[in-house]
Each structure stands twice: as C-alpha cells, then as structure tokens.
CSV table of C-alpha atoms and ligand atoms in Angstrom, one decimal:
chain,number,residue,atom,x,y,z
A,25,MET,CA,23.3,7.4,-9.1
A,26,LYS,CA,21.6,7.5,-12.4
A,27,THR,CA,18.1,6.0,-12.4
A,28,VAL,CA,17.1,4.2,-15.6
A,29,LEU,CA,13.3,4.3,-16.4
A,30,GLU,CA,12.1,1.5,-18.6
A,31,LYS,CA,8.6,1.0,-20.0
A,32,ILE,CA,7.4,-2.6,-19.9
A,33,THR,CA,3.9,-3.2,-21.0
A,34,GLU,CA,3.8,-6.2,-23.3
A,35,TYR,CA,5.4,-8.8,-21.1
A,36,ASP,CA,5.5,-11.5,-23.8
A,37,LYS,CA,7.6,-9.3,-26.1
A,38,ARG,CA,11.3,-10.0,-26.3
A,39,GLU,CA,12.2,-6.4,-25.4
A,40,SER,CA,10.3,-6.5,-22.1
A,41,ARG,CA,11.8,-9.8,-21.3
A,42,ASP,CA,15.3,-8.5,-21.8
A,43,ILE,CA,14.6,-5.4,-19.6
A,44,ILE,CA,13.2,-7.7,-16.8
A,45,GLU,CA,16.3,-9.9,-17.1
A,46,ALA,CA,18.6,-6.8,-16.7
A,47,ALA,CA,16.5,-5.7,-13.7
A,48,GLY,CA,16.8,-9.2,-12.2
A,49,LYS,CA,20.6,-9.0,-12.6
A,50,ILE,CA,20.6,-5.7,-10.7
A,51,ILE,CA,18.7,-7.3,-7.8
A,52,ARG,CA,20.9,-10.5,-7.8
A,53,GLU,CA,23.9,-8.2,-7.6
A,54,GLY,CA,22.5,-6.4,-4.5
A,55,GLY,CA,21.0,-3.3,-6.2
A,56,LEU,CA,17.5,-1.7,-6.1
A,57,VAL,CA,14.8,-1.8,-8.7
A,58,ALA,CA,11.2,-0.4,-8.5
A,59,PHE,CA,8.5,-2.4,-10.1
A,60,PRO,CA,4.7,-2.5,-10.6
A,61,THR,CA,2.5,-4.8,-8.6
A,62,GLU,CA,-1.3,-5.1,-8.6
A,63,THR,CA,-1.5,-3.1,-5.4
A,64,VAL,CA,1.2,-0.3,-5.5
A,65,TYR,CA,4.7,0.1,-6.9
A,66,GLY,CA,7.3,-1.8,-4.9
A,67,LEU,CA,11.0,-1.1,-4.3
A,68,GLY,CA,12.8,-4.4,-4.7
A,69,ALA,CA,16.0,-5.8,-3.4
A,70,ASP,CA,17.4,-9.4,-2.7
A,71,ALA,CA,15.6,-10.3,0.5
A,72,LEU,CA,18.3,-12.8,1.5
A,73,ASN,CA,21.1,-10.3,1.2
A,74,PRO,CA,21.3,-8.2,4.4
A,75,ASP,CA,23.3,-5.4,2.6
A,76,ALA,CA,20.7,-5.1,-0.1
A,77,SER,CA,17.9,-4.8,2.5
A,78,LYS,CA,19.8,-2.1,4.2
A,79,LYS,CA,19.9,-0.1,0.9
A,80,ILE,CA,16.1,-0.1,0.8
A,81,TYR,CA,15.9,1.6,4.2
A,82,GLN,CA,18.5,4.2,3.1
A,83,ALA,CA,16.7,4.9,-0.2
A,84,LYS,CA,13.3,5.3,1.5
A,85,GLY,CA,14.5,7.1,4.6
A,86,ARG,CA,12.6,4.3,6.5
A,87,PRO,CA,13.2,3.5,10.2
A,88,SER,CA,15.1,0.2,10.4
A,89,ASP,CA,12.7,-1.4,12.8
A,90,ASN,CA,10.0,-1.4,10.1
A,91,PRO,CA,10.2,-4.9,8.5
A,92,LEU,CA,9.9,-5.6,4.7
A,93,ILE,CA,7.6,-8.0,2.8
A,94,VAL,CA,9.4,-10.8,1.0
A,95,HIS,CA,7.8,-11.3,-2.5
A,96,ILE,CA,7.9,-14.8,-4.0
A,97,CYS,CA,6.8,-16.2,-7.4
A,98,CYS,CA,5.9,-19.8,-6.6
A,99,MET,CA,4.5,-21.8,-3.6
A,100,GLU,CA,7.5,-24.1,-3.3
A,101,ASP,CA,9.7,-21.1,-2.5
A,102,LEU,CA,7.7,-20.5,0.7
A,103,GLU,CA,9.3,-23.4,2.5
A,104,ARG,CA,12.8,-22.1,2.4
A,105,ILE,CA,12.1,-18.8,4.2
A,106,THR,CA,9.5,-20.1,6.8
A,107,ALA,CA,10.0,-22.3,9.9
A,108,TYR,CA,6.4,-23.7,9.7
A,109,ILE,CA,3.4,-23.2,7.4
A,110,PRO,CA,0.0,-23.6,9.2
A,111,GLU,CA,-2.7,-25.5,7.3
A,112,LYS,CA,-4.9,-22.4,7.3
A,113,ALA,CA,-2.2,-20.4,5.7
A,114,ARG,CA,-2.0,-23.0,2.9
A,115,LYS,CA,-5.7,-22.6,2.4
A,116,MET,CA,-5.3,-18.9,2.2
A,117,ALA,CA,-2.5,-19.2,-0.3
A,118,LYS,CA,-4.7,-21.5,-2.5
A,119,ALA,CA,-7.5,-19.0,-2.4
A,120,PHE,CA,-5.7,-15.7,-2.8
A,121,TRP,CA,-2.2,-16.2,-4.2
A,122,PRO,CA,-1.0,-14.8,-6.5
A,123,GLY,CA,-2.8,-11.7,-5.3
A,124,PRO,CA,-3.0,-8.8,-2.8
A,125,LEU,CA,-2.5,-10.8,0.4
A,126,THR,CA,0.6,-10.8,2.7
A,127,MET,CA,0.9,-13.6,5.3
A,128,ILE,CA,3.2,-13.5,8.4
A,129,PHE,CA,5.0,-16.7,9.4
A,130,GLU,CA,7.8,-17.7,11.8
A,131,LYS,CA,10.9,-17.1,9.7
A,132,SER,CA,13.7,-19.6,8.9
A,133,LYS,CA,17.4,-18.9,9.2
A,134,ALA,CA,17.6,-18.1,5.5
A,135,VAL,CA,16.0,-14.7,6.1
A,136,PRO,CA,18.3,-12.1,7.6
A,137,LEU,CA,17.1,-9.9,10.5
A,138,GLU,CA,17.9,-6.8,8.3
A,139,THR,CA,15.0,-7.8,6.2
A,140,THR,CA,12.6,-8.5,9.1
A,141,GLY,CA,13.5,-5.4,11.1
A,142,GLY,CA,14.9,-7.6,13.8
A,143,LEU,CA,11.7,-9.7,14.1
A,144,ALA,CA,11.6,-13.6,14.3
A,145,THR,CA,8.7,-13.5,11.8
A,146,VAL,CA,8.6,-12.9,8.1
A,147,ALA,CA,5.9,-11.3,5.9
A,148,VAL,CA,5.5,-13.0,2.5
A,149,ARG,CA,3.4,-12.2,-0.5
A,150,MET,CA,3.0,-13.6,-4.0
A,151,PRO,CA,1.9,-10.8,-6.2
A,152,SER,CA,-0.2,-11.4,-9.3
A,153,HIS,CA,1.2,-8.7,-11.6
A,154,PRO,CA,3.0,-10.5,-14.5
A,155,ALA,CA,5.9,-8.0,-14.4
A,156,ALA,CA,6.4,-8.5,-10.7
A,157,LEU,CA,6.3,-12.3,-11.0
A,158,ALA,CA,8.8,-12.2,-13.9
A,159,LEU,CA,11.1,-9.9,-11.9
A,160,ILE,CA,11.0,-12.0,-8.8
A,161,ARG,CA,12.0,-15.0,-10.8
A,162,ALA,CA,14.8,-13.1,-12.6
A,163,GLY,CA,16.0,-11.6,-9.3
A,164,GLY,CA,16.6,-15.0,-7.7
A,165,GLY,CA,13.1,-15.8,-6.2
A,166,TYR,CA,13.1,-13.7,-3.0
A,167,VAL,CA,12.5,-9.9,-3.5
A,168,ALA,CA,12.0,-7.7,-0.4
A,169,ALA,CA,9.8,-4.8,-1.4
A,170,PRO,CA,8.1,-2.1,0.6
A,171,SER,CA,6.0,0.5,-1.3
A,172,ALA,CA,8.4,2.5,-3.5
A,173,ASN,CA,7.7,5.9,-1.9
A,174,ARG,CA,10.0,8.0,0.4
A,175,SER,CA,9.0,7.3,4.0
A,176,GLY,CA,5.9,9.4,4.9
A,177,ARG,CA,4.7,10.0,1.4
A,178,PRO,CA,1.7,8.3,-0.2
A,179,SER,CA,2.4,4.9,-1.8
A,180,PRO,CA,3.1,5.2,-5.6
A,181,THR,CA,0.3,4.1,-8.0
A,182,LEU,CA,2.1,5.3,-11.1
A,183,ALA,CA,5.8,5.0,-12.2
A,184,GLN,CA,5.8,8.8,-12.3
A,185,HIS,CA,5.2,8.8,-8.5
A,186,VAL,CA,8.3,6.6,-8.1
A,187,VAL,CA,10.3,9.0,-10.2
A,188,GLN,CA,9.2,11.9,-8.0
A,189,ASP,CA,10.4,10.1,-4.8
A,190,MET,CA,13.3,7.8,-6.0
A,191,ASN,CA,15.1,9.5,-8.9
A,192,GLY,CA,18.8,9.3,-8.3
A,193,ARG,CA,18.5,6.9,-5.4
A,194,ILE,CA,17.9,3.6,-7.2
A,195,SER,CA,19.3,1.8,-10.3
A,196,MET,CA,16.1,1.2,-12.3
A,197,ILE,CA,12.3,1.9,-12.4
A,198,LEU,CA,10.1,-0.5,-14.4
A,199,ASP,CA,7.1,1.4,-15.7
A,200,GLY,CA,4.1,-0.9,-16.1
A,201,GLY,CA,1.5,1.8,-16.2
A,202,PRO,CA,-1.1,2.6,-13.5
A,203,VAL,CA,-1.7,-0.1,-10.9
A,204,GLY,CA,-5.0,-2.0,-10.6
A,205,ILE,CA,-5.9,-1.8,-6.9
A,206,GLY,CA,-4.2,1.3,-5.6
A,207,ILE,CA,-3.8,0.4,-1.9
A,208,GLU,CA,-1.4,-2.0,-0.2
A,209,SER,CA,-2.1,-5.7,0.4
A,210,THR,CA,-4.1,-7.1,3.3
A,211,ILE,CA,-1.7,-8.5,5.9
A,212,VAL,CA,-2.8,-11.5,8.0
A,213,ASP,CA,-0.6,-12.7,10.8
A,214,PHE,CA,-0.4,-16.5,11.2
A,215,SER,CA,2.0,-16.4,14.1
A,216,GLU,CA,-1.0,-15.7,16.3
A,217,GLN,CA,-3.2,-18.5,17.8
A,218,ILE,CA,-6.2,-17.0,15.9
A,219,PRO,CA,-5.1,-15.4,12.6
A,220,MET,CA,-5.0,-11.6,12.9
A,221,ILE,CA,-5.5,-8.9,10.3
A,222,LEU,CA,-2.7,-6.4,10.8
A,223,ARG,CA,-3.6,-4.2,7.8
A,224,PRO,CA,-7.0,-4.2,5.9
A,225,GLY,CA,-6.8,-4.3,2.1
A,226,PHE,CA,-8.6,-5.6,-1.0
A,227,ILE,CA,-9.0,-9.1,0.5
A,228,THR,CA,-11.7,-8.4,3.1
A,229,THR,CA,-12.5,-10.0,6.5
A,230,ASP,CA,-15.5,-11.7,5.0
A,231,MET,CA,-13.4,-13.2,2.2
A,232,ILE,CA,-10.9,-14.5,4.7
A,233,GLN,CA,-13.6,-15.9,7.0
A,234,ASP,CA,-15.1,-17.8,4.1
A,235,VAL,CA,-11.8,-19.6,3.7
A,236,ILE,CA,-10.5,-20.2,7.2
A,237,GLY,CA,-13.3,-19.3,9.6
A,238,GLU,CA,-12.4,-17.2,12.7
A,239,VAL,CA,-10.1,-14.3,12.1
A,240,GLN,CA,-9.4,-11.3,14.4
A,241,MET,CA,-8.7,-7.7,13.7
A,242,ASP,CA,-5.6,-6.1,15.3
A,243,PRO,CA,-7.1,-4.0,18.2
A,244,GLY,CA,-4.2,-1.5,17.8
A,245,LEU,CA,-5.7,-0.5,14.4
A,246,ALA,CA,-8.9,0.9,15.8
A,247,ALA,CA,-7.4,3.0,18.6
A,248,PRO,CA,-5.6,6.1,17.3
A,249,ASP,CA,-4.4,7.5,20.6
A,250,SER,CA,-4.6,4.4,22.9
A,251,GLN,CA,-1.7,2.6,24.5
A,252,LEU,CA,-2.2,-0.3,22.1
A,253,PRO,CA,0.4,-0.1,19.3
A,254,PRO,CA,-0.5,-1.8,16.0
A,255,LYS,CA,1.3,-5.1,15.6
A,256,ALA,CA,2.6,-4.2,12.1
A,257,PRO,CA,5.4,-1.8,13.0
A,258,GLY,CA,4.7,0.2,9.8
A,259,MET,CA,1.1,0.9,10.8
A,260,LYS,CA,2.1,3.1,13.8
A,261,TYR,CA,3.7,5.8,11.6
A,262,ARG,CA,1.7,8.6,10.3
A,263,HIS,CA,2.0,7.5,6.7
A,264,TYR,CA,0.4,9.0,3.7
A,265,ALA,CA,0.3,12.4,5.3
A,266,PRO,CA,-0.4,15.1,2.7
A,267,LYS,CA,1.3,18.5,3.2
A,268,ALA,CA,-2.1,20.2,3.7
A,269,GLN,CA,-4.2,19.4,6.7
A,270,LEU,CA,-6.8,16.7,5.8
A,271,ILE,CA,-10.1,16.5,7.6
A,272,LEU,CA,-12.8,13.8,7.0
A,273,VAL,CA,-16.5,14.5,7.2
A,274,ASP,CA,-18.6,11.5,7.9
A,275,GLY,CA,-22.4,10.9,7.9
A,276,VAL,CA,-25.3,10.9,5.6
A,277,GLN,CA,-24.3,12.1,2.1
A,278,LYS,CA,-26.6,15.1,1.9
A,279,LYS,CA,-25.5,16.4,5.3
A,280,VAL,CA,-21.8,15.7,4.6
A,281,GLN,CA,-22.0,17.8,1.4
A,282,GLU,CA,-23.7,20.7,3.2
A,283,LYS,CA,-21.1,20.6,6.0
A,284,ILE,CA,-18.2,20.6,3.5
A,285,ARG,CA,-19.7,23.5,1.5
A,286,ASP,CA,-20.1,25.4,4.7
A,287,LEU,CA,-16.6,24.7,6.0
A,288,VAL,CA,-14.9,25.5,2.7
A,289,GLU,CA,-16.8,28.8,2.3
A,290,LYS,CA,-15.5,29.8,5.8
A,291,GLU,CA,-11.9,28.8,4.9
A,292,ILE,CA,-12.0,30.9,1.7
A,293,VAL,CA,-13.4,33.9,3.5
A,294,SER,CA,-10.6,33.6,6.0
A,295,GLY,CA,-8.1,33.7,3.1
A,296,LYS,CA,-7.2,30.0,2.9
A,297,THR,CA,-6.9,27.8,-0.1
A,298,ALA,CA,-9.2,24.8,0.4
A,299,GLY,CA,-9.4,21.5,-1.4
A,300,ILE,CA,-12.3,19.0,-1.5
A,301,ILE,CA,-12.2,15.3,-2.1
A,302,ALA,CA,-15.5,14.4,-3.7
A,303,THR,CA,-16.9,11.7,-6.1
A,304,ASP,CA,-18.1,11.8,-9.7
A,305,GLU,CA,-21.6,12.0,-8.3
A,306,SER,CA,-21.0,14.9,-5.8
A,307,CYS,CA,-18.5,17.1,-7.6
A,308,LYS,CA,-21.2,19.3,-9.0
A,309,ASN,CA,-22.6,20.1,-5.5
A,310,TYR,CA,-19.5,22.0,-4.5
A,311,PRO,CA,-19.4,25.5,-5.9
A,312,CYS,CA,-16.2,26.7,-4.2
A,313,GLY,CA,-12.8,25.3,-3.4
A,314,ILE,CA,-10.5,23.1,-5.5
A,315,VAL,CA,-12.7,20.1,-6.1
A,316,LYS,CA,-11.3,16.7,-7.2
A,317,SER,CA,-13.2,13.5,-7.8
A,318,ILE,CA,-11.7,10.4,-6.3
A,319,GLY,CA,-13.9,8.0,-8.3
A,320,THR,CA,-17.5,6.9,-8.4
A,321,ARG,CA,-19.6,5.5,-5.6
A,322,SER,CA,-21.0,3.0,-8.1
A,323,ASP,CA,-17.6,1.3,-8.2
A,324,GLU,CA,-15.7,1.5,-4.9
A,325,ASN,CA,-12.5,0.1,-6.6
A,326,THR,CA,-12.1,3.4,-8.5
A,327,ILE,CA,-12.0,5.2,-5.1
A,328,ALA,CA,-9.2,2.9,-3.8
A,329,ARG,CA,-7.3,3.3,-7.1
A,330,HIS,CA,-7.2,7.1,-7.1
A,331,LEU,CA,-6.7,7.8,-3.3
A,332,TYR,CA,-2.9,8.1,-3.2
A,333,GLY,CA,-2.7,9.9,-6.6
A,334,ILE,CA,-5.2,12.6,-5.3
A,335,LEU,CA,-3.2,13.1,-2.2
A,336,ARG,CA,-0.1,13.6,-4.3
A,337,GLU,CA,-1.9,16.0,-6.6
A,338,PHE,CA,-3.0,18.2,-3.7
A,339,ASP,CA,0.6,18.1,-2.4
A,340,GLU,CA,1.7,19.7,-5.6
A,341,MET,CA,-0.7,22.6,-5.2
A,342,ASP,CA,-0.7,25.3,-2.5
A,343,VAL,CA,-3.7,23.9,-0.8
A,344,GLU,CA,-3.7,24.5,3.0
A,345,ILE,CA,-6.7,22.4,4.0
A,346,ILE,CA,-8.5,19.5,2.4
A,347,TYR,CA,-12.0,18.4,3.4
A,348,SER,CA,-12.9,14.9,2.2
A,349,GLU,CA,-16.1,12.9,2.1
A,350,SER,CA,-15.8,9.5,3.8
A,351,PHE,CA,-15.9,6.3,1.9
A,352,LEU,CA,-16.9,3.4,4.2
A,353,THR,CA,-18.1,1.4,1.1
A,354,PRO,CA,-19.1,-2.2,1.5
A,355,LYS,CA,-15.9,-4.2,0.7
A,356,ILE,CA,-12.7,-2.3,0.2
A,357,GLY,CA,-14.1,0.6,2.2
A,358,GLN,CA,-12.6,-0.6,5.4
A,359,ALA,CA,-9.1,-0.4,3.8
A,360,ILE,CA,-9.8,3.0,2.2
A,361,MET,CA,-10.9,4.5,5.5
A,362,ASN,CA,-7.9,2.9,7.4
A,363,ARG,CA,-5.6,4.8,5.0
A,364,MET,CA,-7.6,8.0,5.0
A,365,LEU,CA,-7.9,8.1,8.8
A,366,LYS,CA,-4.1,7.8,9.0
A,367,ALA,CA,-3.6,10.5,6.3
A,368,ALA,CA,-5.9,12.7,8.3
A,369,GLY,CA,-4.3,12.0,11.7
A,370,HIS,CA,-7.7,10.7,12.7
A,371,GLN,CA,-9.4,14.1,12.4
A,372,VAL,CA,-13.1,13.4,11.6
A,373,ILE,CA,-16.1,15.6,11.8
A,374,LYS,CA,-19.4,13.6,12.3
A,375,VAL,CA,-22.6,15.1,11.0
B,407,TXA,O1,0.9,-4.3,-1.4
B,407,TXA,C1,1.9,-4.3,-0.7
B,407,TXA,O2,2.0,-5.1,0.4
B,407,TXA,C2,3.1,-3.5,-1.1
B,407,TXA,C3,3.6,-4.1,-2.5
B,407,TXA,C4,4.9,-3.4,-3.0
B,407,TXA,O3,3.7,-5.5,-2.3
B,407,TXA,N1,4.1,-3.5,-0.1
B,407,TXA,C5,4.0,-2.8,1.0
B,407,TXA,O4,5.1,-2.8,1.8
B,407,TXA,O5,3.0,-2.2,1.3
B,407,TXA,P1,5.4,-1.8,3.0
B,407,TXA,O6,6.8,-2.0,3.5
B,407,TXA,O7,5.1,-0.4,2.6
B,407,TXA,O8,4.4,-2.2,4.2
B,407,TXA,C6,4.7,-3.4,4.8
B,407,TXA,C7,4.0,-3.5,6.1
B,407,TXA,C8,4.5,-2.5,7.2
B,407,TXA,O9,3.5,-1.9,7.9
B,407,TXA,C9,5.3,-3.5,8.1
B,407,TXA,O10,5.5,-3.0,9.4
B,407,TXA,C10,4.5,-4.8,8.0
B,407,TXA,O11,4.1,-4.8,6.7
B,407,TXA,N2,5.3,-6.0,8.3
B,407,TXA,C11,6.3,-6.5,7.5
B,407,TXA,N3,6.8,-7.6,8.1
B,407,TXA,C12,6.1,-7.8,9.3
B,407,TXA,C13,6.2,-8.7,10.3
B,407,TXA,N4,7.1,-9.7,10.3
B,407,TXA,N5,5.4,-8.6,11.4
B,407,TXA,C14,4.5,-7.5,11.4
B,407,TXA,N6,4.3,-6.6,10.4
B,407,TXA,C15,5.2,-6.7,9.4
B,408,MG,MG1,4.5,1.6,2.6
C-alpha cells in the first residue's frame, strides 16, 4: 500500500481543508489515516466499523484484547456510544474537553466489540488539536485511534516517527508538526464506583480532584511485579521499550549525577557504548557517554514533550545501555515517570 504524506499546518486554508476532507473520506470508507493530536499522533479508523478497527490492530501489530479510544468532536456525539453518562463525567468533560483526557463509560450497542477489545466499556476522548477535530468531523464523528506507533515502540510525537513505523501500512499520514504535550492522555474510568485513574497524564490527580472530589489511582499501576494487573489492558504491556537497556537513577540531583558519571565510566571501560538522558542544566556535568538533554527542569512540559523522541533517537544509535536521571516533577512528573519506569522495565537505582 502506498502511504501519502500530507502537510497540514494552516487549518483555515482551503488546501488543508481539502486534504482533511480527503482523509475523512478514507476513514468513512474503512481505511486508516494517522493524524496529529495535542498528546501524540493517532492512527484513526471508523470506530463504528468492526472491519476498520481490525485493520488498526493489523497495522500496529497490536494484541486484539487491547481496546481502542474512540475520539469525538462534540459533546452531543457522546450519547450515541455510551449507555449512561454519570454527572461527574459531565463535569470532567466541561472542565477538560476538548483536551488530553480520556473517560471510560459503559458502551452502547453502537460500538462494536472489535473496537473495545471485547469489553462492555468504551474509552472516549475529545482532543483539542484543530486538525484532529476537523478530521473526526470529516470522518463521520467517531474515530478509533491508538497512538500511531508499531506495538512496543514509543508513541510518535512527530509525523516522521509515524513514517518510520507505518509507511506502506496505512493510506495517509497528516503532518501537523511536533505535538504539544508529548505523552498520552490521562485515562479516568467512570465505570467504577469511585472514579479511577488508569493512566496518568497531563491532567493530574489534583486537577481531577478539584472538579469531582474523590478519585482513586489504579493499584495495578504501582505494582510492577505483583499479581495485580493494571485495569487498562494496554498498561500491562512493556511499551516504549528502547532497544538499549534503560536504567533510571533516582535521588538528590548531585548524587544522581555522580552515580551516573561513575556507572557510565565503568560501562565505557568495559567496552560498552553508553547513553545518558540529562537536562539542559545537567548536560555539562557529564564528561563521557552520549549525552542528550530531554528538556529543562524549569519547564517540566519540555521533558514530557521530548521523552519519546529521545528514546527513538537512542534506538537509531548503537547504544547498549542508557542511564537516565529521574523526573518526578510536580505536575506531569507522575505521568513522565510512569512511562519511563515502563520503558526501563522498572529498573531503578536509588542513591
Ligand atoms: O493521548 C491519547 O490517548 C492517544 C491519542 C492518539 O489520542 N491515544 C492513545 O491510545 O494513547 P492507545 O491505544 O495507545 O492507548 C489506549 C489505552 C490502552 O492502554 C488501552 O488498554 C486503554 O487505553 N483502554 C482503552 N479502552 C479501554 C477500556 N474500555 N477499559 C480500560 N482501558 C481501556
Ligand atoms: Mg499506545
């Protein structure tokens, strides 16, 4: 299959509108289109067409028990795909939609089990990216979209990442430039008595509590090797795994840097190629190894934005081991560390 790559940056221009219209037609006819959202690039298909959903699993190489998020472009469209909308979920929608929030509801009959991985619930998100909203409308209103990476690779934050993973597998890629947030949406499950966070993201626990009061964190998230599986099927897979072994070093900054310097020196002496994930502030403190800055500690959003890109960059080099500082920053830090711990297979050195 030939994959067409189309640049869409000025959404109000006629040319971009025509491209999005053509992309919407592909989706309405059961095909696949990758598109930018504010979190990561998504791989879209008609969520109400079981055959189209199946194509997503094939293109990604994704296990079929891992459900998809249905993307909508207006609140009225939520009714058709859900059996019941709790009042607290309406409040959340008012506060955070369109935006990086996914909510889980009991599904209606309109949603095929192929889209929900066999579950009786459906995950729904209204993204804020203008190209995403326009595409959802043009595609018929209900676009199932996982992150547009091959299963097991870091989520794409640039159209070029999608090209790397999906070229020849899908009909079209819409290039809207780099994404704004860089990690996937926060998922909150409203099919539980007390709403439960299944995946941390840009919308933090504090922000959610301010709107609906009590919220719980999925206990399966905190326990890497326990019997408790995470409730979001996708969170159990070792995603985002770079080719090199990744090890996090956690503690007071000065000690972390000393430890990483030490470890990297030893790796180099033993003949290995070692990478370091540092920040703009700490880069200069590492004399050896391949040092990459993930962003600045003065703006934690830069760290989230560059995380997946950096893992892909290291993948392209012959790095055997990567040591990373840890980034438990005040707000999005919980989400950053959730993704990094998974990428590292929970290997952490405490200093
Ligand atoms: O930011 C995002 O959410 C991006 C963009 C493209 O919107 N999408 C995304 O999709 O991250 P994906 O498929 O990579 O991750 C969806 C996660 C998976 O962990 C999946 O198991 C979980 O959501 N999920 C989907 N439906 C669910 C359901 N009904 N119950 C529990 N977990 C669900
Ligand atoms: Mg994903």
